[in-house]
Amino acid sequence: MRDIIHVTVWNEYRHEKTNKKIAKLYPDGMHGTIAKYLEAQPGMAVHTATLDEPEHGLTEEALNSTDVLIWWGHMAHGEVSDSIVDRIHARVLDGMGLIVLHSAHFSKIFKKLMGTTCNLKWREIGEKERLWVVEHGHPIVDGIGEYIEIENTEMYGERFDIPQPDTLVFISWFAGGEVFRSGCCYHRGRGKVFYFRPGHETLPIYHHEDVLRVISNAVRWAAPVNGPEPLYGNVKPLEKV
Amino acid sequence: MRDIIHVTVWNEYRHEKTNKKIAKLYPDGMHGTIAKYLEAQPGMAVHTATLDEPEHGLTEEALNSTDVLIWWGHMAHGEVSDSIVDRIHARVLDGMGLIVLHSAHFSKIFKKLMGTTCNLKWREIGEKERLWVVEHGHPIVDGIGEYIEIENTEMYGERFDIPQPDTLVFISWFAGGEVFRSGCCYHRGRGKVFYFRPGHETLPIYHHEDVLRVISNAVRWAAPVNGPEPLYGNVKPLEKV
Amino acid sequence: MRDIIHVTVWNEYRHEKTNKKIAKLYPDGMHGTIAKYLEAQPGMAVHTATLDEPEHGLTEEALNSTDVLIWWGHMAHGEVSDSIVDRIHARVLDGMGLIVLHSAHFSKIFKKLMGTTCNLKWREIGEKERLWVVEHGHPIVDGIGEYIEIENTEMYGERFDIPQPDTLVFISWFAGGEVFRSGCCYHRGRGKVFYFRPGHETLPIYHHEDVLRVISNAVRWAAPVNGPEPLYGNVKPLEKV
Amino acid sequence: MRDIIHVTVWNEYRHEKTNKKIAKLYPDGMHGTIAKYLEAQPGMAVHTATLDEPEHGLTEEALNSTDVLIWWGHMAHGEVSDSIVDRIHARVLDGMGLIVLHSAHFSKIFKKLMGTTCNLKWREIGEKERLWVVEHGHPIVDGIGEYIEIENTEMYGERFDIPQPDTLVFISWFAGGEVFRSGCCYHRGRGKVFYFRPGHETLPIYHHEDVLRVISNAVRWAAPVNGPEPLYGNVKPLEKV
């Protein structure tokens, strides 16, 4: 366990700069809103990074000092450099936690880690969502009730083309008739990955107390552990053969 | 693989004998309706058994010649003898498949195999259910579309107090706002267990083509395999120590 | 997260009282040795309980104030009262962590939670064991190397008749030619269960630094979370139907 | 279920052409030996393909008519064209089974599907391996005993950098002191993937009856199922919102 968890909140930060309604909801960007909440939690040091910074704000140095990376992207997944994606991928496998939010299901880094298309159904009519907790002893639902209700949201529906999660924590119900695996935990390499569905640029979802609480819990769950660094390659026998 | 799969459809068979509406829906009992469908499938030999038969119709001989047991119970779980439950339990761990339907979530055998309360939420107002397929390459969904729709059903809602399934195949959406893990696969011992939610005594759900198709697929999936019979207990070393 | 984790180390405490060699290894019982280590860890309040105390030391009050229960048993599994087992079972499903050590694979509480026989192969010739970490980002292996080596131990071999773990953390290698799933994590109800193989009454295994470290990590992992307490039973719809 | 399963056995087929010892063991290539065994099984139509054929023998047409692809590669992973890998990847996600043998853990297609490095330890001194069955009711171990023994083999050791398998079927013991997850089942998209460790170019492992039996069982397990073809993208609500 770390005394201080270093969190980097990454956002492509485009919608907020081009759409006034979105800018009003998130004057400092969605990353700013999330970062502000996390900064108020004990034991977290919070940084932000965005697409248009040099190296997307994710230099070797920045990533090496990040314990947990939070990722929001949507309209500009294709602009994220493959070499930076490889860098993030290597860091996750080496232990950095990764929290993938909402439309980042289609981010290069999530698809690369999952090995599948990560495709899904979607609809944008502002319907109701209810995220039901199905693993109520999991640290990610600390302080959460039986469900989280979001009055107006974009719908994501199954089939969600992901590997079966190591642990499935939330399942969403949508007014329009669909369901969705909304909170999915994975071990990948020495790192931990959490996909969390809520969040949409045109809606105040990152001001929702429960959504922020889950993100904060997920940061603690995904924080690196001082587990073994495996040796790979040719090895000598440990026993006489 | 067996040439012929011997299926026993077990039903407590009480509702059908005491309620005219139910008797009309299932004149030969729910077990009779399910058995009739399965008999029409290639490679299945189908038997039935009910609570009020001697040993509930589940003698040592009957169980030993059963490859897959289908279980429906509701109002009389408590009347199932513990010693028969132990016998079924031993047979499952030795390889017999078990398909647990609807209200049998509270059967003694399912609770014993799961190790949890198997409790859930329920409501009986005849609302709509839609079972979404979330693992679309699984043999249990052969021939099934993206979802199964049941116009009027009893609702079962999360938290469903079961161990996380080895494979989760269906998630239900309910009009009243809940979700449910409706198709759950487990390995237990050398046996396979499938919990499948649909089915209610007062509704014609076991006349639904897709529901019957899933049960039939599940029989094939759960059929015993000629895997190793493990040795347990004190053993000699396989290598010089 | 709790400020203080209340741990109860339970031991049947019979071998130590009847065998001088064992008594010399564990003058305060195996529970005493484990408790002493845990007491030295930050944030843990440690209690002990043993079979021959009234209610096995596990009164309602004692269990209700226990966050994580550690269980060691071997020769007297059958003497543990079924009603106390039911009480522990209910507490685990309500959130209490449970750490099951070594020969407690055959304890009533573990078998009840697993739903299987929990049978295995065994051999007592003091051979070498090497526990390999296979999930190196898991909190239970914090501070542990690629493997834990135990020079002389009793062997446990597959087939271990348990449900597939939610997360498999350790796999053991034995000199005599067997392997074993030695570190197994489960969610059951709102509680978490960890089975950990090492430990034998005639060997100083609970003086092994790495073994103690894993137990201590497991206590933190298994500590209760303030997740939702589910409502079960008949519920009204959340939506207009 | 298909009446006939169309299997394509793919091999990079280089070692056999350049090394006389290997050529003697596998005069028709390792693919030839495996294909010959499978051809003798009921209900299989077997094809082969190799690296040096046009499009590596894996044209759109060839892949579209393949139900299960078996993959062996080692020294020439890098020569497999990325566009062919993408084609295979798409076919697996659409339902084609994939069986990945031995050194193909480092093939492009396996790494792409897993999302991890798939790295491991290895040693080539011809030591003994014993593959223990840990899920003895799985169809892949039909007809297999408690373990498969291979007298002389290359060692692969943990940490094997893969996602936790959906189902772990085999764990290997090695004389030199390591263990390995040797039989790993995954659902990916609508396809099924099985990694199976045995097999080495300089050893007669693909003449081992049990190894061949497992491959044959895996073909049946991985064969496509007529499950739903999901709709992705923007959808209309199924309910009035």
PDB file of N, CA, C and O in Angstrom, chain C residues 136-157:
ATOM      1  N   HIS C 136       0.376 -11.423  -9.980  1.00  0.00           N
ATOM      2  CA  HIS C 136       1.380 -10.654  -9.240  1.00  0.00           C
ATOM      3  C   HIS C 136       0.982  -9.210  -8.967  1.00  0.00           C
ATOM      4  O   HIS C 136       1.751  -8.457  -8.372  1.00  0.00           O
ATOM      5  N   GLY C 137      -0.226  -8.812  -9.375  1.00  0.00           N
ATOM      6  CA  GLY C 137      -0.711  -7.487  -9.010  1.00  0.00           C
ATOM      7  C   GLY C 137      -1.752  -7.543  -7.898  1.00  0.00           C
ATOM      8  O   GLY C 137      -2.370  -6.533  -7.569  1.00  0.00           O
ATOM      9  N   HIS C 138      -1.927  -8.720  -7.312  1.00  0.00           N
ATOM     10  CA  HIS C 138      -2.960  -8.877  -6.292  1.00  0.00           C
ATOM     11  C   HIS C 138      -2.448  -8.386  -4.930  1.00  0.00           C
ATOM     12  O   HIS C 138      -1.303  -8.642  -4.577  1.00  0.00           O
ATOM     13  N   PRO C 139      -3.303  -7.709  -4.148  1.00  0.00           N
ATOM     14  CA  PRO C 139      -2.824  -7.167  -2.864  1.00  0.00           C
ATOM     15  C   PRO C 139      -2.313  -8.238  -1.896  1.00  0.00           C
ATOM     16  O   PRO C 139      -1.513  -7.924  -1.007  1.00  0.00           O
ATOM     17  N   ILE C 140      -2.734  -9.467  -2.093  1.00  0.00           N
ATOM     18  CA  ILE C 140      -2.306 -10.530  -1.176  1.00  0.00           C
ATOM     19  C   ILE C 140      -0.819 -10.876  -1.345  1.00  0.00           C
ATOM     20  O   ILE C 140      -0.217 -11.468  -0.454  1.00  0.00           O
ATOM     21  N   VAL C 141      -0.226 -10.494  -2.468  1.00  0.00           N
ATOM     22  CA  VAL C 141       1.210 -10.791  -2.660  1.00  0.00           C
ATOM     23  C   VAL C 141       2.094  -9.558  -2.475  1.00  0.00           C
ATOM     24  O   VAL C 141       3.277  -9.573  -2.855  1.00  0.00           O
ATOM     25  N   ASP C 142       1.552  -8.531  -1.867  1.00  0.00           N
ATOM     26  CA  ASP C 142       2.359  -7.351  -1.567  1.00  0.00           C
ATOM     27  C   ASP C 142       3.592  -7.752  -0.738  1.00  0.00           C
ATOM     28  O   ASP C 142       3.456  -8.412   0.299  1.00  0.00           O
ATOM     29  N   GLY C 143       4.748  -7.405  -1.240  1.00  0.00           N
ATOM     30  CA  GLY C 143       5.982  -7.675  -0.501  1.00  0.00           C
ATOM     31  C   GLY C 143       6.533  -9.083  -0.658  1.00  0.00           C
ATOM     32  O   GLY C 143       7.517  -9.445  -0.013  1.00  0.00           O
ATOM     33  N   ILE C 144       5.897  -9.866  -1.525  1.00  0.00           N
ATOM     34  CA  ILE C 144       6.309 -11.263  -1.722  1.00  0.00           C
ATOM     35  C   ILE C 144       7.114 -11.374  -3.021  1.00  0.00           C
ATOM     36  O   ILE C 144       6.861 -10.640  -3.972  1.00  0.00           O
ATOM     37  N   GLY C 145       8.055 -12.296  -3.065  1.00  0.00           N
ATOM     38  CA  GLY C 145       8.839 -12.529  -4.274  1.00  0.00           C
ATOM     39  C   GLY C 145       8.087 -13.415  -5.256  1.00  0.00           C
ATOM     40  O   GLY C 145       6.899 -13.676  -5.093  1.00  0.00           O
ATOM     41  N   GLU C 146       8.813 -13.891  -6.268  1.00  0.00           N
ATOM     42  CA  GLU C 146       8.159 -14.710  -7.296  1.00  0.00           C
ATOM     43  C   GLU C 146       7.575 -16.012  -6.738  1.00  0.00           C
ATOM     44  O   GLU C 146       6.642 -16.567  -7.288  1.00  0.00           O
ATOM     45  N   TYR C 147       8.195 -16.483  -5.693  1.00  0.00           N
ATOM     46  CA  TYR C 147       7.655 -17.690  -5.053  1.00  0.00           C
ATOM     47  C   TYR C 147       8.037 -17.703  -3.580  1.00  0.00           C
ATOM     48  O   TYR C 147       8.936 -16.975  -3.150  1.00  0.00           O
ATOM     49  N   ILE C 148       7.328 -18.537  -2.838  1.00  0.00           N
ATOM     50  CA  ILE C 148       7.651 -18.783  -1.439  1.00  0.00           C
ATOM     51  C   ILE C 148       8.140 -20.220  -1.370  1.00  0.00           C
ATOM     52  O   ILE C 148       7.489 -21.125  -1.898  1.00  0.00           O
ATOM     53  N   GLU C 149       9.278 -20.419  -0.747  1.00  0.00           N
ATOM     54  CA  GLU C 149       9.813 -21.770  -0.666  1.00  0.00           C
ATOM     55  C   GLU C 149       9.673 -22.279   0.757  1.00  0.00           C
ATOM     56  O   GLU C 149      10.000 -21.575   1.715  1.00  0.00           O
ATOM     57  N   ILE C 150       9.165 -23.479   0.879  1.00  0.00           N
ATOM     58  CA  ILE C 150       9.034 -24.109   2.196  1.00  0.00           C
ATOM     59  C   ILE C 150       9.768 -25.429   2.106  1.00  0.00           C
ATOM     60  O   ILE C 150       9.399 -26.305   1.324  1.00  0.00           O
ATOM     61  N   GLU C 151      10.819 -25.535   2.880  1.00  0.00           N
ATOM     62  CA  GLU C 151      11.768 -26.638   2.720  1.00  0.00           C
ATOM     63  C   GLU C 151      11.138 -27.995   3.031  1.00  0.00           C
ATOM     64  O   GLU C 151      11.360 -28.968   2.312  1.00  0.00           O
ATOM     65  N   ASN C 152      10.376 -28.049   4.093  1.00  0.00           N
ATOM     66  CA  ASN C 152       9.771 -29.324   4.504  1.00  0.00           C
ATOM     67  C   ASN C 152       8.312 -29.114   4.817  1.00  0.00           C
ATOM     68  O   ASN C 152       7.969 -28.318   5.697  1.00  0.00           O
ATOM     69  N   THR C 153       7.490 -29.840   4.147  1.00  0.00           N
ATOM     70  CA  THR C 153       6.069 -29.651   4.388  1.00  0.00           C
ATOM     71  C   THR C 153       5.279 -30.898   4.029  1.00  0.00           C
ATOM     72  O   THR C 153       5.790 -31.805   3.353  1.00  0.00           O
ATOM     73  N   GLU C 154       4.048 -30.933   4.479  1.00  0.00           N
ATOM     74  CA  GLU C 154       3.096 -31.927   4.019  1.00  0.00           C
ATOM     75  C   GLU C 154       2.667 -31.518   2.616  1.00  0.00           C
ATOM     76  O   GLU C 154       2.515 -30.339   2.324  1.00  0.00           O
ATOM     77  N   MET C 155       2.470 -32.508   1.755  1.00  0.00           N
ATOM     78  CA  MET C 155       2.007 -32.230   0.391  1.00  0.00           C
ATOM     79  C   MET C 155       0.483 -32.247   0.336  1.00  0.00           C
ATOM     80  O   MET C 155      -0.146 -33.091   0.982  1.00  0.00           O
ATOM     81  N   TYR C 156      -0.084 -31.306  -0.416  1.00  0.00           N
ATOM     82  CA  TYR C 156      -1.494 -31.376  -0.834  1.00  0.00           C
ATOM     83  C   TYR C 156      -1.486 -31.353  -2.350  1.00  0.00           C
ATOM     84  O   TYR C 156      -0.836 -30.474  -2.944  1.00  0.00           O
ATOM     85  N   GLY C 157      -2.224 -32.263  -2.989  1.00  0.00           N
ATOM     86  CA  GLY C 157      -2.179 -32.317  -4.445  1.00  0.00           C
ATOM     87  C   GLY C 157      -3.559 -32.269  -5.089  1.00  0.00           C
ATOM     88  O   GLY C 157      -4.570 -32.636  -4.479  1.00  0.00           O
TER      89      GLY C 157
END
